[in-house]
Coordinates of C-alpha atoms and ligand atoms in Angstrom, one line a residue:
M1 CA 2.1 -7.2 -36.5
V2 CA 3.3 -4.0 -37.9
E3 CA 7.0 -3.9 -37.6
G4 CA 8.2 -1.4 -35.4
E5 CA 4.7 -0.6 -33.7
K6 CA 4.8 0.9 -30.4
I7 CA 2.4 1.0 -27.4
E8 CA 0.5 4.1 -27.4
E9 CA -1.2 3.7 -23.9
G10 CA -0.2 5.7 -21.0
M11 CA -1.0 5.4 -17.2
D12 CA -3.9 7.3 -17.1
E13 CA -5.8 6.0 -19.8
L14 CA -5.2 2.4 -18.6
W15 CA -6.5 2.4 -15.1
G16 CA -10.0 3.6 -16.3
E17 CA -12.7 5.0 -14.0
A18 CA -13.7 1.7 -12.0
V19 CA -10.3 1.0 -10.6
V20 CA -11.6 0.4 -7.0
K21 CA -15.1 0.0 -6.9
P22 CA -16.0 -2.7 -4.1
G23 CA -18.3 -5.7 -5.0
D24 CA -19.8 -8.2 -2.7
G25 CA -17.6 -10.7 -1.2
S26 CA -19.4 -11.5 1.6
D27 CA -19.0 -15.3 1.4
R28 CA -15.4 -15.3 0.0
G29 CA -13.9 -13.0 2.5
Q30 CA -12.4 -15.6 5.0
L31 CA -9.1 -15.1 3.2
F32 CA -8.9 -11.4 3.9
R33 CA -10.1 -12.1 7.5
D34 CA -7.6 -14.6 8.3
G35 CA -4.8 -13.9 6.1
N36 CA -4.4 -10.3 6.0
Y37 CA -1.0 -10.1 4.8
A38 CA 0.3 -11.3 1.1
M39 CA 3.1 -11.2 -1.0
F40 CA 3.0 -9.8 -4.5
I41 CA 5.3 -10.7 -7.3
H42 CA 5.9 -9.1 -10.7
W43 CA 7.8 -11.0 -12.6
G44 CA 7.9 -11.1 -16.4
L45 CA 10.5 -10.5 -19.7
Y46 CA 10.6 -6.8 -18.1
S47 CA 12.9 -8.4 -15.4
S48 CA 15.4 -9.3 -17.4
L49 CA 15.8 -5.8 -18.4
G50 CA 15.9 -4.5 -14.9
N51 CA 15.2 -1.2 -16.6
K52 CA 18.5 -1.0 -18.4
V53 CA 17.9 -1.1 -22.1
E54 CA 21.2 -0.7 -24.3
G55 CA 23.1 0.7 -21.6
K56 CA 20.7 3.2 -20.4
T57 CA 19.0 3.5 -17.2
Y58 CA 15.3 4.3 -17.1
Y59 CA 14.0 5.4 -13.6
G60 CA 10.4 4.0 -12.8
I61 CA 8.3 1.2 -12.5
G62 CA 10.1 -1.7 -14.1
E63 CA 7.2 -3.6 -15.7
W64 CA 6.8 -0.6 -17.9
I65 CA 10.0 -0.3 -19.3
M66 CA 8.2 -0.9 -22.9
N67 CA 5.8 2.1 -22.4
R68 CA 6.6 5.5 -24.0
N69 CA 6.9 6.9 -20.7
L70 CA 10.2 4.8 -20.3
A71 CA 12.3 3.1 -23.1
D72 CA 9.5 3.2 -25.6
I73 CA 10.4 -0.2 -27.1
P74 CA 8.8 -1.3 -30.4
V75 CA 6.7 -4.4 -29.9
D76 CA 8.6 -6.8 -32.4
E77 CA 11.9 -5.9 -30.5
Y78 CA 10.1 -6.4 -27.0
M79 CA 8.9 -10.0 -27.8
E80 CA 12.2 -10.8 -29.0
L81 CA 13.4 -10.6 -25.3
A82 CA 11.6 -14.0 -24.8
G83 CA 14.5 -15.7 -26.9
E84 CA 16.8 -15.0 -24.4
F85 CA 15.0 -15.4 -21.0
N86 CA 16.3 -18.1 -19.0
P87 CA 15.7 -17.7 -15.3
V88 CA 17.5 -20.4 -14.1
A89 CA 18.1 -19.6 -10.9
F90 CA 14.1 -19.4 -9.9
D91 CA 13.5 -21.8 -7.3
A92 CA 10.0 -21.9 -6.3
M93 CA 10.5 -23.6 -2.8
E94 CA 12.5 -20.6 -2.0
I95 CA 10.2 -18.0 -2.7
A96 CA 7.2 -19.9 -1.1
Q97 CA 9.1 -20.6 2.0
L98 CA 10.1 -16.8 2.1
A99 CA 6.3 -15.8 1.9
R100 CA 5.8 -18.4 4.8
D101 CA 8.6 -16.8 6.8
A102 CA 7.6 -13.3 6.2
G103 CA 4.3 -14.3 7.8
M104 CA 2.3 -14.0 4.6
K105 CA -0.4 -16.1 3.9
Y106 CA -0.5 -16.4 0.4
I107 CA 1.2 -15.2 -2.9
I108 CA -0.1 -13.6 -5.8
I109 CA 2.1 -13.7 -8.9
T110 CA 2.0 -12.1 -12.4
S111 CA 0.5 -14.8 -15.1
K112 CA 0.6 -11.9 -17.5
H113 CA 1.2 -8.3 -17.2
H114 CA 0.9 -5.3 -19.8
E115 CA 3.4 -6.9 -21.9
G116 CA 1.3 -9.9 -22.8
F117 CA 3.9 -12.6 -22.0
A118 CA 2.3 -15.3 -20.3
M119 CA 4.6 -16.5 -17.3
Y120 CA 3.1 -19.8 -17.5
H121 CA 2.6 -22.8 -20.2
S122 CA -0.6 -21.0 -22.2
R123 CA -2.1 -22.8 -25.4
A124 CA -3.9 -19.6 -26.2
S125 CA -0.4 -17.8 -27.0
Q126 CA 2.7 -18.8 -28.1
F127 CA 4.1 -15.6 -26.4
N128 CA 4.9 -17.8 -23.1
I129 CA 7.5 -18.9 -20.6
V130 CA 7.5 -22.4 -21.9
D131 CA 7.1 -22.1 -25.8
A132 CA 8.9 -18.9 -26.3
T133 CA 12.3 -19.2 -24.1
P134 CA 15.1 -21.4 -23.5
F135 CA 13.7 -22.1 -20.1
K136 CA 11.1 -24.2 -20.9
R137 CA 9.5 -24.9 -17.5
D138 CA 6.4 -23.6 -16.3
P139 CA 7.2 -21.6 -13.1
M140 CA 3.8 -21.3 -12.1
K141 CA 3.0 -24.9 -11.6
E142 CA 6.0 -25.0 -9.7
L143 CA 5.1 -22.3 -7.5
A144 CA 1.5 -23.4 -7.0
A145 CA 2.9 -26.9 -5.8
A146 CA 5.4 -25.0 -3.6
C147 CA 2.8 -22.9 -1.9
S148 CA 0.6 -26.1 -1.2
E149 CA 3.7 -27.8 0.3
V150 CA 4.6 -25.0 2.8
G151 CA 0.7 -24.4 3.5
I152 CA 0.1 -20.9 2.0
G153 CA -2.4 -19.9 -0.7
F154 CA -1.8 -19.1 -4.3
G155 CA -3.3 -16.8 -6.8
F156 CA -2.7 -15.0 -10.1
Y157 CA -2.3 -11.5 -11.1
Y158 CA -3.7 -11.0 -14.7
S159 CA -3.8 -7.7 -16.7
H160 CA -7.0 -8.3 -18.5
S161 CA -7.6 -4.8 -20.4
A162 CA -4.1 -4.0 -21.2
D163 CA -1.7 -6.0 -23.5
W164 CA 0.8 -4.2 -25.4
T165 CA 1.9 -7.0 -27.7
F166 CA -1.4 -8.5 -28.8
P167 CA -3.2 -7.1 -31.6
G168 CA -6.4 -5.3 -30.1
G169 CA -5.3 -5.5 -26.5
N170 CA -5.5 -2.1 -24.8
G171 CA -2.2 -0.4 -25.8
G172 CA -1.4 -2.9 -28.4
P173 CA -0.9 -3.4 -32.0
K174 CA -4.0 -1.9 -33.9
T175 CA -3.4 -4.5 -36.9
D176 CA -2.5 -8.2 -36.9
A177 CA 0.3 -10.2 -38.5
E178 CA -1.7 -9.4 -41.7
G179 CA -1.9 -5.9 -41.5
K180 CA -5.9 -6.2 -40.9
P181 CA -7.5 -4.1 -38.2
A182 CA -7.6 -5.8 -34.8
T183 CA -10.3 -5.2 -32.2
F184 CA -10.4 -5.3 -28.5
Q185 CA -12.8 -8.3 -29.0
D186 CA -10.4 -10.2 -31.3
Y187 CA -7.7 -9.7 -28.2
Y188 CA -10.7 -10.6 -25.7
E189 CA -11.7 -13.8 -27.4
K190 CA -8.4 -15.3 -28.7
K191 CA -6.3 -14.3 -25.8
C192 CA -7.9 -12.8 -22.5
L193 CA -10.9 -15.2 -21.9
P194 CA -8.9 -18.4 -22.7
Q195 CA -5.8 -17.5 -20.8
V196 CA -8.3 -16.6 -17.6
K197 CA -10.1 -19.9 -18.2
E198 CA -6.4 -21.8 -18.1
I199 CA -5.0 -19.9 -15.0
T200 CA -8.5 -20.6 -13.3
S201 CA -8.6 -24.6 -14.1
E202 CA -4.8 -25.6 -14.5
Y203 CA -3.1 -24.6 -11.2
G204 CA -5.3 -26.3 -8.4
P205 CA -7.2 -24.1 -5.9
I206 CA -6.9 -20.5 -6.4
T207 CA -7.2 -18.0 -3.3
L208 CA -7.6 -14.9 -5.7
V209 CA -7.4 -13.5 -9.0
W210 CA -6.2 -10.3 -9.0
F211 CA -7.3 -8.3 -12.3
D212 CA -5.6 -5.0 -12.6
T213 CA -6.3 -1.7 -14.5
P214 CA -9.7 -2.5 -16.2
G215 CA -9.4 0.7 -18.5
S216 CA -11.8 0.9 -21.1
I217 CA -13.0 -2.5 -21.0
P218 CA -16.7 -3.0 -21.8
K219 CA -18.9 -4.2 -18.7
E220 CA -20.1 -7.6 -20.6
Y221 CA -16.3 -9.0 -20.8
V222 CA -15.6 -8.2 -16.8
E223 CA -18.9 -9.8 -16.3
E224 CA -17.6 -13.1 -18.1
L225 CA -14.3 -13.2 -16.8
V226 CA -15.8 -12.9 -13.3
Q227 CA -18.2 -15.7 -14.2
V228 CA -15.4 -17.9 -15.3
V229 CA -13.7 -17.5 -12.1
R230 CA -16.6 -18.2 -10.1
E231 CA -17.5 -21.4 -12.0
N232 CA -13.5 -22.5 -11.8
Q233 CA -12.8 -21.4 -8.6
P234 CA -15.8 -20.6 -6.4
D235 CA -13.8 -19.9 -3.2
A236 CA -11.4 -17.3 -4.9
L237 CA -11.8 -13.5 -4.5
V238 CA -11.5 -11.3 -7.5
S239 CA -9.8 -8.1 -7.0
G240 CA -11.6 -4.9 -7.1
R241 CA -9.9 -3.8 -9.9
A242 CA -11.7 -6.1 -12.3
G243 CA -13.7 -3.0 -12.9
H244 CA -17.3 -1.9 -13.2
G245 CA -17.8 -2.5 -9.4
L246 CA -17.6 -6.5 -10.1
G247 CA -14.8 -7.4 -7.9
D248 CA -15.0 -8.5 -4.6
Y249 CA -13.5 -6.0 -2.5
L250 CA -12.0 -2.6 -2.7
T251 CA -8.2 -2.1 -4.0
L252 CA -6.9 1.1 -2.9
G253 CA -4.6 3.1 -5.2
D254 CA -1.2 1.7 -5.3
M255 CA 1.2 2.3 -2.4
E256 CA -1.8 3.9 -0.5
V257 CA -2.0 3.0 3.2
P258 CA -5.0 4.9 4.7
H259 CA -4.7 7.2 7.4
G260 CA -8.6 6.7 8.9
N261 CA -10.4 3.6 9.0
V262 CA -11.8 2.3 5.8
D263 CA -15.2 0.1 6.0
G264 CA -16.0 -3.3 4.0
M265 CA -13.2 -5.6 2.8
W266 CA -10.2 -3.7 1.3
E267 CA -6.3 -4.3 0.4
S268 CA -3.6 -2.1 0.3
V269 CA -0.8 -2.9 -2.2
D270 CA 2.6 -2.0 -2.0
T271 CA 6.0 -2.8 -2.8
T272 CA 9.3 -3.5 -0.8
N273 CA 11.3 -0.7 -3.0
D274 CA 9.9 1.8 -5.1
S275 CA 9.2 -0.6 -8.3
W276 CA 7.0 -3.6 -8.6
A277 CA 9.3 -5.3 -11.2
Y278 CA 13.1 -5.4 -10.6
A279 CA 15.0 -2.2 -11.5
W280 CA 18.9 -2.8 -10.9
Y281 CA 19.2 0.8 -9.7
D282 CA 16.4 0.7 -6.8
E283 CA 17.8 0.0 -3.6
Y284 CA 15.3 2.2 -1.6
W285 CA 14.2 -0.8 0.5
K286 CA 11.7 -0.9 3.3
T287 CA 13.5 -2.0 6.8
P288 CA 11.9 -4.6 9.0
K289 CA 10.3 -1.7 11.2
D290 CA 8.8 -0.1 8.1
I291 CA 7.0 -3.4 6.6
L292 CA 5.6 -3.8 10.1
H293 CA 4.5 -0.3 10.4
L294 CA 2.7 -0.4 7.2
L295 CA 1.2 -3.9 7.9
I296 CA 0.1 -2.5 11.2
S297 CA -1.2 0.5 10.0
C298 CA -3.3 -1.1 7.4
I299 CA -4.7 -4.0 9.7
G300 CA -5.2 -1.0 12.1
R301 CA -7.4 0.8 9.7
G302 CA -9.5 -2.6 9.1
G303 CA -7.8 -3.8 5.9
T304 CA -5.2 -6.3 4.2
Y305 CA -1.7 -5.7 3.2
M306 CA -0.2 -7.0 0.1
L307 CA 3.5 -6.3 -0.3
N308 CA 5.5 -6.9 -3.5
V309 CA 8.8 -8.2 -4.5
G310 CA 10.3 -8.1 -8.0
P311 CA 12.7 -11.0 -8.7
R312 CA 15.4 -10.4 -10.9
G313 CA 15.8 -11.7 -14.6
D314 CA 17.1 -14.9 -13.3
G315 CA 14.5 -15.6 -11.0
S316 CA 16.2 -14.7 -7.6
I317 CA 15.0 -12.5 -5.1
P318 CA 17.0 -9.5 -4.3
E319 CA 18.6 -10.3 -1.0
R320 CA 17.9 -7.0 0.8
A321 CA 14.0 -7.4 0.0
A322 CA 14.4 -11.0 1.5
R323 CA 16.3 -9.8 4.5
S324 CA 13.8 -7.4 5.6
L325 CA 10.6 -9.7 4.9
R326 CA 12.2 -12.5 7.0
K327 CA 13.2 -10.1 9.7
S328 CA 9.8 -8.6 9.9
G329 CA 8.3 -12.1 9.8
E330 CA 10.2 -13.3 12.8
W331 CA 8.4 -10.6 14.9
I332 CA 5.2 -11.5 13.6
E333 CA 6.2 -15.2 14.6
R334 CA 6.5 -13.9 18.1
Y335 CA 3.0 -11.9 18.0
P336 CA 0.6 -13.4 15.6
Q337 CA -2.2 -12.5 18.0
V338 CA -1.6 -8.9 16.8
I339 CA -2.0 -9.7 13.4
Y340 CA -3.9 -12.3 12.0
A341 CA -7.8 -12.3 12.3
T342 CA -7.9 -8.9 14.3
D343 CA -10.0 -5.9 14.1
A344 CA -9.5 -2.3 13.0
S345 CA -8.3 0.1 15.9
P346 CA -11.4 1.7 17.6
W347 CA -9.3 5.2 17.8
Q348 CA -9.9 5.1 13.9
H349 CA -6.4 6.5 13.1
A350 CA -3.1 5.9 14.1
L351 CA -1.8 7.4 17.5
P352 CA 1.6 9.4 17.8
W353 CA 3.7 6.7 19.4
G354 CA 2.2 3.9 17.3
D355 CA -1.1 1.8 16.4
V356 CA -3.9 -0.4 17.7
T357 CA -5.3 -3.8 16.5
A358 CA -8.0 -5.7 18.7
K359 CA -9.3 -9.1 19.2
D360 CA -11.6 -10.9 21.7
G361 CA -11.9 -8.0 24.1
K362 CA -8.2 -7.1 23.9
L363 CA -6.4 -4.3 22.5
F364 CA -2.9 -4.8 21.1
L365 CA -1.0 -1.1 21.5
C366 CA 1.7 -1.3 19.0
I367 CA 4.6 0.9 20.1
F368 CA 6.9 2.2 17.3
D369 CA 8.3 5.2 19.2
W370 CA 9.2 4.1 22.8
P371 CA 8.6 7.2 25.2
E372 CA 11.6 8.0 26.9
S373 CA 9.8 9.4 29.9
G374 CA 8.5 5.9 31.1
N375 CA 4.7 7.0 30.3
L376 CA 2.8 6.0 27.5
Y377 CA -0.5 8.1 26.8
L378 CA -3.6 6.5 25.3
P379 CA -6.7 9.4 24.7
G380 CA -10.3 8.6 24.7
L381 CA -10.5 5.2 26.3
K382 CA -13.6 4.8 28.1
T383 CA -13.9 1.3 29.2
E384 CA -12.6 -0.2 32.2
I385 CA -9.1 -1.8 31.9
K386 CA -8.8 -5.7 33.6
S387 CA -5.1 -6.0 32.9
A388 CA -2.3 -4.5 30.9
R389 CA 0.7 -6.4 30.1
L390 CA 3.8 -5.8 28.4
L391 CA 4.9 -8.5 25.9
K392 CA 8.0 -10.3 25.3
G393 CA 7.3 -13.1 22.9
D394 CA 5.5 -15.7 25.0
T395 CA 6.4 -13.9 28.2
A396 CA 4.6 -10.9 30.0
R397 CA 4.7 -8.4 32.8
D398 CA 1.9 -6.3 34.3
I399 CA 2.4 -2.8 34.1
P400 CA 0.8 -0.2 36.2
V401 CA -1.9 1.8 34.7
G402 CA -3.3 5.1 35.9
T403 CA -5.8 7.7 34.4
R404 CA -5.9 11.5 34.4
E405 CA -8.2 14.0 32.5
G406 CA -9.7 11.0 30.6
W407 CA -6.5 9.6 29.5
T408 CA -5.3 6.3 30.3
I409 CA -1.3 6.4 31.2
F410 CA 0.9 3.2 31.0
E411 CA 4.0 2.9 33.1
L412 CA 6.7 1.4 31.3
P413 CA 10.3 0.2 31.8
A414 CA 13.1 2.4 30.5
Q415 CA 14.3 -0.6 28.3
K416 CA 11.7 -1.3 25.5
P417 CA 11.4 -5.3 25.2
E418 CA 11.5 -5.3 21.2
K419 CA 13.8 -3.4 19.2
L420 CA 11.3 -3.4 15.9
V421 CA 7.8 -2.9 17.9
S422 CA 6.8 -3.3 21.5
V423 CA 3.1 -4.7 22.3
I424 CA 1.3 -3.9 25.1
E425 CA -1.9 -6.2 25.7
V426 CA -4.9 -4.7 27.6
E427 CA -7.5 -6.7 28.3
L428 CA -10.7 -4.7 28.6
A429 CA -14.0 -5.5 30.8
T430 CA -16.5 -4.7 28.6
P431 CA -16.1 -4.1 24.6
A432 CA -13.9 -1.1 23.8
E433 CA -15.6 2.4 23.9
V434 CA -13.2 4.9 22.6
D435 CA -13.9 8.8 21.6
P436 CA -11.6 8.8 18.5
V437 CA -10.8 12.5 19.0
W438 CA -7.0 13.3 18.2
G439 CA -4.9 13.7 21.5
I440 CA -2.1 15.9 21.6
D441 CA 0.7 13.7 23.1
P442 CA 2.7 15.2 26.1
E443 CA 5.9 13.6 24.9
I444 CA 5.6 12.2 21.4
A445 CA 5.4 14.7 18.6
T446 CA 1.6 14.7 17.1
E447 CA 0.8 14.9 13.3
I448 CA -2.6 15.5 12.6
F449 CA -3.5 15.5 8.8
A450 CA -5.4 17.8 6.7
E451 CA -7.8 15.0 5.6
F452 CA -9.4 15.0 9.5
A453 CA -9.8 18.7 9.4
E454 CA -13.4 20.4 9.0
V455 CA -12.7 22.8 6.2
T456 CA -14.6 26.2 5.7
G457 CA -13.3 28.8 2.8
A458 CA -10.8 26.2 1.3
E459 CA -11.2 22.9 -0.3
K460 CA -10.0 19.6 0.7
E461 CA -9.0 17.1 -2.0
E462 CA -7.0 14.1 -2.8
K463 CA -3.8 14.7 -4.8
K464 CA -1.7 11.9 -6.3
W465 CA 1.5 12.0 -8.0
M466 CA 4.7 10.3 -9.0
E467 CA 8.3 11.1 -8.1
K468 CA 9.8 8.9 -10.8
F469 CA 7.2 7.0 -13.0
G470 CA 4.4 4.9 -11.5
E471 CA 5.4 4.8 -7.7
W472 CA 2.2 7.0 -6.5
K473 CA 2.1 9.2 -3.7
K474 CA -0.8 10.3 -2.2
V475 CA -1.8 13.3 0.0
V476 CA -5.4 14.7 1.3
H477 CA -4.6 18.5 1.2
V478 CA -6.5 21.8 1.9
H479 CA -6.0 24.2 -1.1
G480 CA -8.2 26.7 -2.6
W481 CA -7.8 29.0 0.3
Q482 CA -10.2 32.2 0.3
E483 CA -10.1 35.1 2.7
G484 CA -11.2 33.8 6.1
G485 CA -10.5 30.3 4.9
K486 CA -9.9 27.6 7.7
A487 CA -8.9 23.9 8.1
A488 CA -9.9 23.2 12.0
W489 CA -9.8 20.1 14.4
E490 CA -10.7 19.0 17.6
A491 CA -7.8 17.9 19.8
D492 CA -7.5 16.8 23.5
V493 CA -4.5 18.1 25.4
L494 CA -3.5 16.5 28.9
E495 CA -0.5 18.6 29.8
P496 CA -1.0 22.4 29.7
G497 CA 2.0 24.5 28.3
D498 CA 3.8 25.5 25.4
Y499 CA 3.8 23.4 22.3
I500 CA 5.8 23.9 19.2
V501 CA 3.6 24.2 15.8
E502 CA 5.0 23.2 12.5
L503 CA 3.3 22.7 9.3
T504 CA 3.6 20.3 6.3
Y505 CA 2.7 21.9 3.1
A506 CA 3.7 22.8 -0.5
G507 CA 3.5 25.9 -2.3
E508 CA 5.4 28.4 -4.3
G509 CA 7.2 31.2 -2.7
R510 CA 7.1 32.7 0.7
L511 CA 3.5 32.0 2.4
V512 CA 2.5 33.3 5.7
W513 CA 0.3 30.9 7.8
G514 CA -2.0 31.6 10.8
V515 CA -2.6 29.1 13.8
D516 CA -5.3 29.9 16.2
I517 CA -6.8 28.5 19.2
E518 CA -10.5 29.1 19.4
G519 CA -10.9 31.5 22.3
G520 CA -7.0 31.7 22.9
E521 CA -3.8 32.5 21.3
H522 CA -3.2 33.6 17.6
M523 CA 0.0 32.9 16.1
E524 CA 1.3 33.6 12.6
N525 CA 4.8 33.4 10.6
Q526 CA 6.2 33.3 7.2
Q527 CA 8.1 30.7 5.8
N528 CA 9.3 29.5 2.4
S529 CA 7.6 26.6 0.6
S530 CA 9.0 23.8 -1.6
H531 CA 7.2 22.2 -4.6
N532 CA 6.7 19.1 -2.3
Y533 CA 5.6 18.7 1.1
Q534 CA 8.2 19.9 3.5
R535 CA 7.6 20.4 7.2
F536 CA 8.1 23.9 8.2
P537 CA 8.5 25.8 12.0
M538 CA 5.7 28.5 13.1
G539 CA 6.3 28.7 16.6
W540 CA 5.0 28.3 20.1
I541 CA 1.4 28.2 21.4
N542 CA -0.1 27.8 24.5
F543 CA -2.7 25.5 25.7
P544 CA -3.4 26.8 29.3
E545 CA -5.0 24.0 30.9
P546 CA -5.9 20.1 30.2
G547 CA -9.1 19.7 28.0
R548 CA -10.3 20.0 24.4
Y549 CA -9.4 22.7 22.0
R550 CA -10.4 23.7 18.5
V551 CA -7.3 24.5 16.6
S552 CA -7.7 26.2 12.9
V553 CA -4.9 27.0 10.5
S554 CA -5.5 29.5 7.7
C555 CA -3.0 30.7 4.7
L556 CA -2.9 34.7 5.0
E557 CA -0.5 35.9 2.2
G558 CA 1.6 35.1 -0.4
N559 CA 1.1 32.9 -3.1
I560 CA -2.1 31.5 -1.6
G561 CA -3.4 29.8 -4.8
T562 CA -0.4 27.5 -4.6
A563 CA -0.7 26.8 -0.7
S564 CA -1.4 23.1 0.0
L565 CA -1.7 22.0 3.4
K566 CA -1.1 18.4 4.4
S567 CA -0.8 18.6 8.4
I568 CA -0.2 20.4 11.7
H569 CA 2.3 19.0 14.3
F570 CA 2.4 19.8 18.0
A571 CA 5.5 18.9 20.1
A572 CA 5.6 19.7 23.8
V573 CA 8.2 22.2 24.8
V574 CA 10.2 20.5 27.7
Ligands
LIG601 O1 0.1 -0.7 -14.4 C1 0.1 -1.5 -13.4 C2 1.6 -1.4 -12.5 O2 2.4 -1.9 -13.4 C3 1.6 -2.4 -11.4 O3 1.0 -3.8 -11.8 C4 0.2 -2.0 -10.3 C5 0.3 -2.8 -9.0 O4 -0.9 -2.3 -8.4 N1 -1.1 -1.9 -11.2 C6 -1.1 -1.2 -12.0 C7 -1.0 0.4 -12.0 O5 -1.8 0.6 -11.2

């Protein structure tokens, strides 16, 4: 290897084009149908740095610390970290038990990330935790055994295209130890293929092989890798990020929880703070309620949720992450029927107060914002209700239900039964029939996203960015406004009257926006804008009677070329 060689690959090259193409996982899909919640673990040499190198902190995803976007560490220097890596606090049983207590059904852990270091005993490369560190144990053997003991599944993450320390790996050194040019084929044949054979044949039954970021890997290699998984682990799923559409299911973008239902088998991957791997400063933890909200949103949209923890270099899990996971897990233990093997919400999007999952002729209304008035408003349900019960663990009480103007109204007690998420179980007389139109809630502020708008004279587009490095944010926004351009939604109103309208947008300088009710009021106002999405008040608008309205937004004046609309909000004036 050339001394001091640095990795050249950035995040865009590494993702490749085929990151999220779904394949056909029809016969292996049971894992996702039953176990729609999993633990992801990013753990490697990078964990020992925790994003601090020679006293300087780098902000961004920790497993990328050696990349030019963060500390830009030469390959030979980085590889020397192995000599000091000694995760004496690693306790496989504790981690497996944590995942179980959290209500997670399997663990996927990094066997090799882009850094190229094998966190298991690999014969294909000496750069592994048994041969190159004072630790000398194979933690993957221990974790596989612990998962089996506590009764959850076990699987591996494997970075098949990027390898930043092996000659020829994507982003890796261009020459070998003798200074001869190295090709991707060299890396693939000497390291990637043999390692995938190792992880799929030496760790017992594997639930899933989570290939990541295919980059420019040729299709024939992915075909061969998938074939190895099929032969060694016929029941294991292969992640959508294998590339070339050869995975079993769709993996959405990092940290992406969709707003609308998504068909087919898919997963969202997210992390308990901002970084996948441990970063010493990253204390922005998801609360137990955040976790339940995100999990229920994924299940409600028809998918699965895999939530990451980044153990420290010594192998211990940050206590705040563990606490949030345990607390949310206690809730799941009381309401397993709401989470596991459930179907997507027939509303196809979240509702102002919460979300819905469905199972065996029942709807589970999960309430994140308890309505103070004692009424919970559900728009669009056309099916007769047999019973409605407010759950409190194993106990339940019947609650009165009424209907008005096509809305179903549940009468709730003043006190919510659960601190985190309360649940109403609704039993239906026949399969659920729902009009998924947005309803403007009479009590709880309603946010309707631009992605659901019908757009004319403007463009609707997905936009992604990072605030630090690697922790992706995503919006679907409306921009490119032309004169007369509109984003329009249909929405049902139950309570007539004045509503406060706000818009969430980004842009530059002051912008004038117009809001119109078709056949009704027009309002407009000017507000400043921010580089990031911020919610700005527009004013009041009147819905004169109950019924369906068409509401539209236009950008009228200012630096219109920068105006990027994310959502519209309505809150009843009380
Ligand atoms: O580059 C990796 C990143 O480090 C992390 O592993 C995530 C997890 O989904 N996958 C890649 C970026 O999408």
